[in-house]
PDB file of C-alpha atoms in Angstrom:
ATOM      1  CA  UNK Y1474      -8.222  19.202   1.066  1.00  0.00           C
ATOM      2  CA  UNK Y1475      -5.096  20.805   2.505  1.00  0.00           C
ATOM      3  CA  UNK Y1476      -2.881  21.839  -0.398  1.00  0.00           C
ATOM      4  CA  UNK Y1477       0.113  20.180   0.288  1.00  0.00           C
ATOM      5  CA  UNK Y1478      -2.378  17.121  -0.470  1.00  0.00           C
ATOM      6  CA  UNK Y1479      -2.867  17.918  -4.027  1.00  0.00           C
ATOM      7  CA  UNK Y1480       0.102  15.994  -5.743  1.00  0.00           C
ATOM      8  CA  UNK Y1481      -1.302  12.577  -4.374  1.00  0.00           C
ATOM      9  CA  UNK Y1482      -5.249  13.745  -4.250  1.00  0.00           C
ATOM     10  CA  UNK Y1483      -5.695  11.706  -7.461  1.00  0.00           C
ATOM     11  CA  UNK Y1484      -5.697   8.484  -4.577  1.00  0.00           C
ATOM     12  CA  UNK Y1485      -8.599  10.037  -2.453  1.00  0.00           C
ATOM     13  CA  UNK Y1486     -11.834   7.293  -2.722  1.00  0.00           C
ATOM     14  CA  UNK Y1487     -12.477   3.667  -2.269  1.00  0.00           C
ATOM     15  CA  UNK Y1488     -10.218   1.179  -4.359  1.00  0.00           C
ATOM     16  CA  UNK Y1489     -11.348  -2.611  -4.755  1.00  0.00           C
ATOM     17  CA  UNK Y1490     -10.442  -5.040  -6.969  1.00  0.00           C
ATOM     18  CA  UNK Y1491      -8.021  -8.508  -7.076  1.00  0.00           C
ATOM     19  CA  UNK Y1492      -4.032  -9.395  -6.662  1.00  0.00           C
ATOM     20  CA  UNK Y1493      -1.780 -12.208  -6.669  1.00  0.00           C
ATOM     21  CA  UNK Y1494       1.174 -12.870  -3.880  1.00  0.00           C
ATOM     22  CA  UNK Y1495       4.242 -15.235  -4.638  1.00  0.00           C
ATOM     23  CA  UNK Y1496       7.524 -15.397  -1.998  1.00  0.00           C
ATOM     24  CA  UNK Y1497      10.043 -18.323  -2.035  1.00  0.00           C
ATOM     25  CA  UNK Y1498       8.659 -19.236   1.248  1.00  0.00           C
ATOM     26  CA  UNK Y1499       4.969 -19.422   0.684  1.00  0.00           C
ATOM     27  CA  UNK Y1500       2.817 -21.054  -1.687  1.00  0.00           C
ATOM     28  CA  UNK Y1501       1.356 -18.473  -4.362  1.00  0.00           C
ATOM     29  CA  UNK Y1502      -1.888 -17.264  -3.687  1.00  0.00           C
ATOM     30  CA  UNK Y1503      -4.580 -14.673  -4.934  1.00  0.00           C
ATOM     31  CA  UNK Y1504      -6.560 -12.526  -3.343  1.00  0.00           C
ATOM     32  CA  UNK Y1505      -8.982  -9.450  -2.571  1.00  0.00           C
ATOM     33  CA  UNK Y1506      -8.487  -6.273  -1.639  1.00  0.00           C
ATOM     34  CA  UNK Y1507     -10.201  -2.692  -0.625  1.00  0.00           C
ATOM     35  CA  UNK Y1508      -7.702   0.267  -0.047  1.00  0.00           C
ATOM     36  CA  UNK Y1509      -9.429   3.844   1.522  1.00  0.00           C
ATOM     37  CA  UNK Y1510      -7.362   7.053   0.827  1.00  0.00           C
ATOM     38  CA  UNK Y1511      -9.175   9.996   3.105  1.00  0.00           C
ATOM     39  CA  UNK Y1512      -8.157  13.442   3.387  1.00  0.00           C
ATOM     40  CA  UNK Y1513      -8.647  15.196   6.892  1.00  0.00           C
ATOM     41  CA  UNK Y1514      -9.816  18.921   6.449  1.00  0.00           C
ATOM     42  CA  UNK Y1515      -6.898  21.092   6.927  1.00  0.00           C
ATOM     43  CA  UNK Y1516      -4.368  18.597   7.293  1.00  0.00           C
ATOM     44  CA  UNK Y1517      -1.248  18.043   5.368  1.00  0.00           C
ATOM     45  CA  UNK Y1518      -1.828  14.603   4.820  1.00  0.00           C
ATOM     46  CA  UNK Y1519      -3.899  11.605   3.682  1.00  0.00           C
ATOM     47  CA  UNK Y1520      -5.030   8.584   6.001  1.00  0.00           C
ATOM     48  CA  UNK Y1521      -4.913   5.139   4.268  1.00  0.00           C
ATOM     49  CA  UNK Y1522      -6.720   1.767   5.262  1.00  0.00           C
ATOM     50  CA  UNK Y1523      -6.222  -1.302   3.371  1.00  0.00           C
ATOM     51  CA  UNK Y1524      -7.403  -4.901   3.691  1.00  0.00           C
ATOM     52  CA  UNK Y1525      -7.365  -8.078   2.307  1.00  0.00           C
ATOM     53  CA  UNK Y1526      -9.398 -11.174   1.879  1.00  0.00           C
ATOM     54  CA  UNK Y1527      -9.027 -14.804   0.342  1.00  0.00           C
ATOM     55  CA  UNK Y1528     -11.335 -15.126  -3.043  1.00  0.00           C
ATOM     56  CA  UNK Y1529     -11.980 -18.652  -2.018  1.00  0.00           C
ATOM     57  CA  UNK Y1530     -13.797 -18.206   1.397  1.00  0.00           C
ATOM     58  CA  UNK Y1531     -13.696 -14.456   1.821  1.00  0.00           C
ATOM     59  CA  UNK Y1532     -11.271 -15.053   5.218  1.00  0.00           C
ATOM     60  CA  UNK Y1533      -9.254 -11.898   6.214  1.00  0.00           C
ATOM     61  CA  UNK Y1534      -5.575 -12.048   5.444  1.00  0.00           C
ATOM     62  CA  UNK Y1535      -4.131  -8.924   5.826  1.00  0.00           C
ATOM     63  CA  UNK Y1536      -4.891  -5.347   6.911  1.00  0.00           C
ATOM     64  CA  UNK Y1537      -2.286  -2.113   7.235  1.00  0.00           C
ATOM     65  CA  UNK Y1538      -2.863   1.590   8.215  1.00  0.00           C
ATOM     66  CA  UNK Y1539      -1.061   4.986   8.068  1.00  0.00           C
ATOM     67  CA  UNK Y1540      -0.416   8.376   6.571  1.00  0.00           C
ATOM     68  CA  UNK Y1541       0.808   9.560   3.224  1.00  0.00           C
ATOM     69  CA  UNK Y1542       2.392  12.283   3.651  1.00  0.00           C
ATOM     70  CA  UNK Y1543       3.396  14.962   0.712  1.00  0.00           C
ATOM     71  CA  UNK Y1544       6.640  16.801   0.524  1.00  0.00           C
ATOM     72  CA  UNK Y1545       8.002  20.081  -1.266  1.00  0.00           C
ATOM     73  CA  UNK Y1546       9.638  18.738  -4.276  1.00  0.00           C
ATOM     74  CA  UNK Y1547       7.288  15.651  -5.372  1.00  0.00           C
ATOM     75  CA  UNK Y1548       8.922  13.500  -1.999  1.00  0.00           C
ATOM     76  CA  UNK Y1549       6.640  11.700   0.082  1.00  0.00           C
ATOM     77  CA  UNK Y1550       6.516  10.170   3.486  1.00  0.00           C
ATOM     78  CA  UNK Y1551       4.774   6.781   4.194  1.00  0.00           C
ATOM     79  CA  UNK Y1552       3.816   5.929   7.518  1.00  0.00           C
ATOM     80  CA  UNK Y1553       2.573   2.350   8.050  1.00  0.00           C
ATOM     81  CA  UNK Y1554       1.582  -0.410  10.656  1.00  0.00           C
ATOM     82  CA  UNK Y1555       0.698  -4.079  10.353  1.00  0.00           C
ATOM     83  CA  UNK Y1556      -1.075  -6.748  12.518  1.00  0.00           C
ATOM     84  CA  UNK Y1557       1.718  -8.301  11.996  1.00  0.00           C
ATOM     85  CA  UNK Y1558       3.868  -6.571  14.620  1.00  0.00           C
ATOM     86  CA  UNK Y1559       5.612  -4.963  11.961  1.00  0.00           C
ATOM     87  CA  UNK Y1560       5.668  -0.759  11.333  1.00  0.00           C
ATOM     88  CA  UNK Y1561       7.333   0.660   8.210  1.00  0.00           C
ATOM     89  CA  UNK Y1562       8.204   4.298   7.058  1.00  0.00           C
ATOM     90  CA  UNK Y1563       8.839   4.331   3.301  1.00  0.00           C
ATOM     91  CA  UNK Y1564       9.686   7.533   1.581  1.00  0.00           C
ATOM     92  CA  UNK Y1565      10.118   8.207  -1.925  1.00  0.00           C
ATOM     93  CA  UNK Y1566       8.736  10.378  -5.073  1.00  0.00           C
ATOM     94  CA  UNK Y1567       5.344  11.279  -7.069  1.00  0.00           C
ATOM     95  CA  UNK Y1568       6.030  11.980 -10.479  1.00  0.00           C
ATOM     96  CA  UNK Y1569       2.518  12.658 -12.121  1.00  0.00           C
ATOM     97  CA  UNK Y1570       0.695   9.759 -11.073  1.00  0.00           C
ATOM     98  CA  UNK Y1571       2.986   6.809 -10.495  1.00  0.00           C
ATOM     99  CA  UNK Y1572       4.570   6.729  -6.836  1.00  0.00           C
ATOM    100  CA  UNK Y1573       7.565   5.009  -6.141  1.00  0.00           C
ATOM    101  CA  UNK Y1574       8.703   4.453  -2.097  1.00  0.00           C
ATOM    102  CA  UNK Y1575      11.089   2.826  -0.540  1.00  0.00           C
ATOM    103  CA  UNK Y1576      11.609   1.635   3.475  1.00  0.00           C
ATOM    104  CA  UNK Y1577      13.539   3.907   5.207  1.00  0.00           C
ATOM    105  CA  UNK Y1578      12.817   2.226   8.564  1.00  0.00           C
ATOM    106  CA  UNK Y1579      11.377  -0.989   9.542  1.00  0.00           C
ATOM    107  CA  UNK Y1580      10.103  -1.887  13.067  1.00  0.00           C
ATOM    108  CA  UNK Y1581       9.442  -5.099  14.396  1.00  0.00           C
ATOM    109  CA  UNK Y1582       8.002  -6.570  17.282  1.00  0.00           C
ATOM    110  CA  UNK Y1583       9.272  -9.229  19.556  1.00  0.00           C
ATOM    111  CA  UNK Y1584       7.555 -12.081  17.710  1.00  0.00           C
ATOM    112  CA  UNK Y1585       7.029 -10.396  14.297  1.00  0.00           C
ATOM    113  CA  UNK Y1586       8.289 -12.237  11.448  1.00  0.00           C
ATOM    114  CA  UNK Y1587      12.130 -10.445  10.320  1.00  0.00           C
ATOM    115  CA  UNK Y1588      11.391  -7.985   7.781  1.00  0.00           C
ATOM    116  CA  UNK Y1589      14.694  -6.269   6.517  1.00  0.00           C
ATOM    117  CA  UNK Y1590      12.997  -4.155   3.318  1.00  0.00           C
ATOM    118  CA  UNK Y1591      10.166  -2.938   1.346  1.00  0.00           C
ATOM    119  CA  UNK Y1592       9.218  -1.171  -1.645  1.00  0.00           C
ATOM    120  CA  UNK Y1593       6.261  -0.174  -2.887  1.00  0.00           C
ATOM    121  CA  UNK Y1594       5.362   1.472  -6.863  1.00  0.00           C
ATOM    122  CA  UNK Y1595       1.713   2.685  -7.515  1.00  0.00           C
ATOM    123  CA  UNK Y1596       0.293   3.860 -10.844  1.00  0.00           C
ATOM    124  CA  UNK Y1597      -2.846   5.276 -11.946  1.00  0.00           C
ATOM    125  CA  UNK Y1598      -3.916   4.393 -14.961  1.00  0.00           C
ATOM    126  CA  UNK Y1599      -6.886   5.485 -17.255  1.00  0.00           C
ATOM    127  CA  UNK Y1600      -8.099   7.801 -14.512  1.00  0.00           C
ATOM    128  CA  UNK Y1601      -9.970   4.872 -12.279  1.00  0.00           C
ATOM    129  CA  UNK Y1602      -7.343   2.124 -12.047  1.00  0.00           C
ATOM    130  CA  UNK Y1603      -4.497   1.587  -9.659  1.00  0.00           C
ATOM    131  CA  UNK Y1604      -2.104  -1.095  -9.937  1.00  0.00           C
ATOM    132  CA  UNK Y1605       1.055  -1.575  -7.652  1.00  0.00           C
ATOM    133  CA  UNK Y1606       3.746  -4.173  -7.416  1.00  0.00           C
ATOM    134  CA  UNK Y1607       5.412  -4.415  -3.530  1.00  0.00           C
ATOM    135  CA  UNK Y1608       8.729  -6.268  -3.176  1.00  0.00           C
ATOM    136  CA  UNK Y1609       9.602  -7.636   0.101  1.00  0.00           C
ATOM    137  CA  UNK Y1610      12.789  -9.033   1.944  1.00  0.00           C
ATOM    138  CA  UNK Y1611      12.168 -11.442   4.704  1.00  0.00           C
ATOM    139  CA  UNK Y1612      13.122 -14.100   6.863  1.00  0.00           C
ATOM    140  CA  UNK Y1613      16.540 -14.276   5.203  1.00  0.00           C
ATOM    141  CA  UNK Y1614      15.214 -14.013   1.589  1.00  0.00           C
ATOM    142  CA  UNK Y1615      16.553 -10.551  -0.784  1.00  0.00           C
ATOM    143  CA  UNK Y1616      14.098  -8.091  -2.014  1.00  0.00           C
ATOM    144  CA  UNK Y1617      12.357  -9.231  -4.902  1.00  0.00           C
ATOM    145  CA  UNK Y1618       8.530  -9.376  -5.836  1.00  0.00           C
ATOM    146  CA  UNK Y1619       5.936 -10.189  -3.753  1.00  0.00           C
ATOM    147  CA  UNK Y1620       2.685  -8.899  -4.414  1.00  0.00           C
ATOM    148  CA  UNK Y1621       0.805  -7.386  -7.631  1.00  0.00           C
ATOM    149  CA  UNK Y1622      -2.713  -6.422  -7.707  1.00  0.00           C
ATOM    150  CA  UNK Y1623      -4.982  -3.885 -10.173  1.00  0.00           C
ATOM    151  CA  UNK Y1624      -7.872  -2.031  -7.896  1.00  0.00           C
ATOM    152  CA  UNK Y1625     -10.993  -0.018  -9.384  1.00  0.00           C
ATOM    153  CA  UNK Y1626     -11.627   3.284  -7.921  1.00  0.00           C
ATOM    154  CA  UNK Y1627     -15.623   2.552  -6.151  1.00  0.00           C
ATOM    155  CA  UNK Y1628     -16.037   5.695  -4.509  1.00  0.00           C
ATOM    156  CA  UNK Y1629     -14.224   8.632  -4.735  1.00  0.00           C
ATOM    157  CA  UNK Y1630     -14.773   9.853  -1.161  1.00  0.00           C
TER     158      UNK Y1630
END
């Protein structure tokens, strides 16, 4: 693992477990989810897959990729695309092991649904659980909370 790495290593591995999303413009829901954090030898940087899945019938929902990205000084750079036509940088801080990021920039497609922010807070706890709460501003609604979920740490790649 490059050592810039280190202050976020303690993501590296497989995470699984469950979450529940809520927005004013949806119905609530709950679902799956399976989040890979991967270092690349020698680079300055972590690669990050996620995915999601409905508990009732196992259908995908959603999926993102990108880079984490650690700074001098605890900052850290977020890198992120979506099926969804949309692509996000979020920067922000690591203080021990909760991360807190914010959307710098947001990208959208054409026909992507209007995305005007994003945050994102992630906290180990107890060594093999992560939980994180993401709040979202869309399609003319304010930031506020969208989406909490608590993985278990599978595999530790």
């Amino acid at each position: 693992m490059h050592p810039d790495v280190e202050p976020i290593g303690f993501l590296l591995g497989t995470w699984r477990g469950e979450g529940h999303g809520e927005y004013p413009t949806i119905e609530s829901f709950d679902y799956g989810e399976e989040i890979r954090f991967a270092a690349v030898p020698g680079k300055p940087f972590l690669t990050y897959q996620q995915r999601t899945w409905a508990l009732d019938d196992q259908r995908p929902l959603h999926a993102e990729c990108g880079y984490w990205r650690p700074k001098p000084g605890g900052n850290l750079e977020v890198v992120l695309a979506h099926p969804t036509g949309v692509a996000e940088i979020e920067e922000g801080m690591v203080a021990g092991e909760i991360i807190s990021l914010v959307a710098t920039s947001i990208g959208r497609t054409a026909t992507a649904k209007q995305v005007t922010g994003l945050s994102r807070r992630f906290e180990l706890v107890g060594g093999d659980v992560l939980r994180y709460e993401v709040q979202l501003a869309a399609v003319g609604e304010p930031l506020q909370g969208h989406l909490t979920a608590e993985l278990k740490r599978v595999d530790e790649g």
